[in-house]
Amino acid sequence: MKSSSSSVPRLVVAAPSSGSGKTTVATGLMAAFTARGLAVSPHKVGPDYIDPGYHALATGRVGRNLDAYLCGPELVGPLFAHGARGCDLAVVEGVMGLYDGAAGEGELASTAQVAKLLRAPVVLVVDASSQSRSVAALVHGFVSWDPEVRVGGVILNKVGSDRHEALVREALDSVGVPVFGVLRRMAQVDTPSRHLGLVPVAERRSAAVEAVDAMAALVGAGCDLEGLLALARSAGGLSCAGWDAAEAVGVSPPPPLPVPDLGGSAPEPPYRPERPRPQTPDRLEGAGLARPHTPSGPKVSDRPIVALAGGPAFTFSYAEHAELLSAAGADVVTFDPLRDEGLPDGTGGLVVGGGFPEVYAAELSANEPLRKAVAELALAGAPVAAECAGLLYLCRELDGQPMCGVIDAAARMTRRLSLGYRDAVAVSDSSLAAAGTRMRGHEFHRTVVEPGAGAAPAWGVRAPEKRVEGFVQHGVHASYLHTHWASSPGVAHRFVERCRTS
């Protein structure tokens, strides 16, 4: 019998720092438990889009993010319950080190905060290479730092030998923290990376399947799965109901804030995220609502068609965006800008999220029919929402390759990494938001767009530095900021209404 979302057994997989092996262990656990016949709900702390792709491959369910900065702490539980509805187990992969969160914001957006909000036990993945008894001191510090975080055990990674394992286990016995698994140093899984982290699943499908299978075998052989499942079942019950997209789009948005001037100044009222109403369990399918583009597919006359870019070049999208658009009355249809030479029939709006267009610049440029179709749609005034990679695609050129030319700007790769959370307010009325709408976002790129803002900028960024960025023109809203629409579901409602009236 399936567990209800409020009582689903759950584990948070954390680590003292990045690079300790969280993704290998979390993905391996998801795949190993799925292979045992359990319905496993995969989750990722923070804004990352890439790890959830591996989680989805491991479980057959869409990977979902739990981000207390982008969505507010009060939505972590409901979004978790939405994703975990009907599952036997949920595995949550942490971000960075256990206690690392948004810079200067204390525990906000940390794995520790999410574990507390979910009342979930934590399994600490510890890189044991180059140490033995010191592992116990490290674990003791993490266990005692915050008494509200329950570290239920550890999994030792990169252990060199039987003797090494025995020394570490003996030291951990004195701390009273059980060891749920040991992974040997020589058995690491090949997961290639590049300038923004792991290579996404969509770009290495067969190799990614092999990698996930290897993670499952490694973790299944080296970990006490029964013990971990028992630990997951010790999680506390959650009192919140699951987030529901249909109800969320009916929540009235807060009044807009004063609009910052274009010199980069911005207002300073306190952040007051929307508080969700009690919501009914999610009725939407776990794999999202977008359907693939079929060139001759029928148009649903009473529902505007929103084209959602996908494929290897545009892999960054939160599942809740498609769910919100559908709940707001749109028919969401995915298409691949690398392959499809036209937009889906009857397209009334376009959403182009993040990804790696810089890797596929030549192929995207070569698809001239689609570039022309996108430009014509934008020129006609249809709503177009573009984030990061989508912004680059709409530019005049990317690394010298012609793009859609919707925005009179040039994009290029750089060595500099722009990374971090952003507190922003809409500068200009757009198809997404009224001027003054407050949202939080995330930047993650090594590109630059020149100029960085148009005559009508998209956002006034309040933190970490004050500036304006992005472009609003006709129905286009294009920006580097990745946002999570569950925090402001009125964005989806406004977009769909603009699709109906444009």
PDB file of N, CA and C in Angstrom, residues 114 137 213 242 244 246 294-295 333 338 371 404 416 422 441 494 498 500:
ATOM      1  N   VAL A 114      16.235  22.492   5.227  1.00  0.00           N
ATOM      2  CA  VAL A 114      15.256  21.650   4.541  1.00  0.00           C
ATOM      3  C   VAL A 114      15.005  20.371   5.331  1.00  0.00           C
ATOM      4  N   ALA A 137      35.870  12.959  14.546  1.00  0.00           N
ATOM      5  CA  ALA A 137      35.812  14.340  15.027  1.00  0.00           C
ATOM      6  C   ALA A 137      34.964  15.193  14.097  1.00  0.00           C
ATOM      7  N   ASP A 213      23.188   3.137 -13.583  1.00  0.00           N
ATOM      8  CA  ASP A 213      23.246   1.709 -13.255  1.00  0.00           C
ATOM      9  C   ASP A 213      24.473   1.398 -12.405  1.00  0.00           C
ATOM     10  N   GLY A 242      -0.233  18.712   0.270  1.00  0.00           N
ATOM     11  CA  GLY A 242       0.563  18.883  -0.929  1.00  0.00           C
ATOM     12  C   GLY A 242       0.188  20.150  -1.695  1.00  0.00           C
ATOM     13  N   ASP A 244      -0.721  22.401  -4.774  1.00  0.00           N
ATOM     14  CA  ASP A 244      -1.599  22.098  -5.893  1.00  0.00           C
ATOM     15  C   ASP A 244      -1.556  23.253  -6.876  1.00  0.00           C
ATOM     16  N   ALA A 246      -3.402  24.015  -9.488  1.00  0.00           N
ATOM     17  CA  ALA A 246      -4.682  24.634  -9.817  1.00  0.00           C
ATOM     18  C   ALA A 246      -5.113  25.609  -8.731  1.00  0.00           C
ATOM     19  N   THR A 294       4.241  17.469 -31.864  1.00  0.00           N
ATOM     20  CA  THR A 294       4.016  16.696 -33.083  1.00  0.00           C
ATOM     21  C   THR A 294       3.600  17.694 -34.159  1.00  0.00           C
ATOM     22  N   PRO A 295       4.311  17.719 -35.284  1.00  0.00           N
ATOM     23  CA  PRO A 295       4.098  18.773 -36.283  1.00  0.00           C
ATOM     24  C   PRO A 295       2.655  18.973 -36.707  1.00  0.00           C
ATOM     25  N   VAL A 333       3.307  22.410 -24.812  1.00  0.00           N
ATOM     26  CA  VAL A 333       3.851  21.481 -25.800  1.00  0.00           C
ATOM     27  C   VAL A 333       5.355  21.698 -25.897  1.00  0.00           C
ATOM     28  N   LEU A 338      16.977  22.149 -31.527  1.00  0.00           N
ATOM     29  CA  LEU A 338      18.030  21.540 -32.339  1.00  0.00           C
ATOM     30  C   LEU A 338      17.467  20.732 -33.491  1.00  0.00           C
ATOM     31  N   ARG A 371      14.639  29.744 -36.066  1.00  0.00           N
ATOM     32  CA  ARG A 371      15.027  31.084 -35.616  1.00  0.00           C
ATOM     33  C   ARG A 371      14.088  32.139 -36.190  1.00  0.00           C
ATOM     34  N   CYS A 404      18.377  34.301 -32.833  1.00  0.00           N
ATOM     35  CA  CYS A 404      17.049  34.691 -33.297  1.00  0.00           C
ATOM     36  C   CYS A 404      16.936  36.173 -33.617  1.00  0.00           C
ATOM     37  N   ARG A 416      34.611  34.078 -16.524  1.00  0.00           N
ATOM     38  CA  ARG A 416      34.050  34.476 -15.235  1.00  0.00           C
ATOM     39  C   ARG A 416      32.745  33.746 -14.950  1.00  0.00           C
ATOM     40  N   ARG A 422      19.695  35.900  -6.162  1.00  0.00           N
ATOM     41  CA  ARG A 422      19.449  37.305  -6.436  1.00  0.00           C
ATOM     42  C   ARG A 422      18.069  37.694  -5.906  1.00  0.00           C
ATOM     43  N   GLY A 441      15.565  35.083  -7.424  1.00  0.00           N
ATOM     44  CA  GLY A 441      16.064  34.276  -8.521  1.00  0.00           C
ATOM     45  C   GLY A 441      17.459  33.748  -8.254  1.00  0.00           C
ATOM     46  N   ARG A 494      -0.710  35.251 -15.419  1.00  0.00           N
ATOM     47  CA  ARG A 494      -0.568  36.457 -16.247  1.00  0.00           C
ATOM     48  C   ARG A 494      -0.081  36.089 -17.648  1.00  0.00           C
ATOM     49  N   ARG A 498      -2.056  36.672 -21.189  1.00  0.00           N
ATOM     50  CA  ARG A 498      -1.483  37.408 -22.306  1.00  0.00           C
ATOM     51  C   ARG A 498      -1.490  36.588 -23.587  1.00  0.00           C
ATOM     52  N   ARG A 500      -3.812  34.574 -24.404  1.00  0.00           N
ATOM     53  CA  ARG A 500      -5.192  34.616 -24.893  1.00  0.00           C
ATOM     54  C   ARG A 500      -5.516  35.931 -25.597  1.00  0.00           C
TER      55      ARG A 500
END
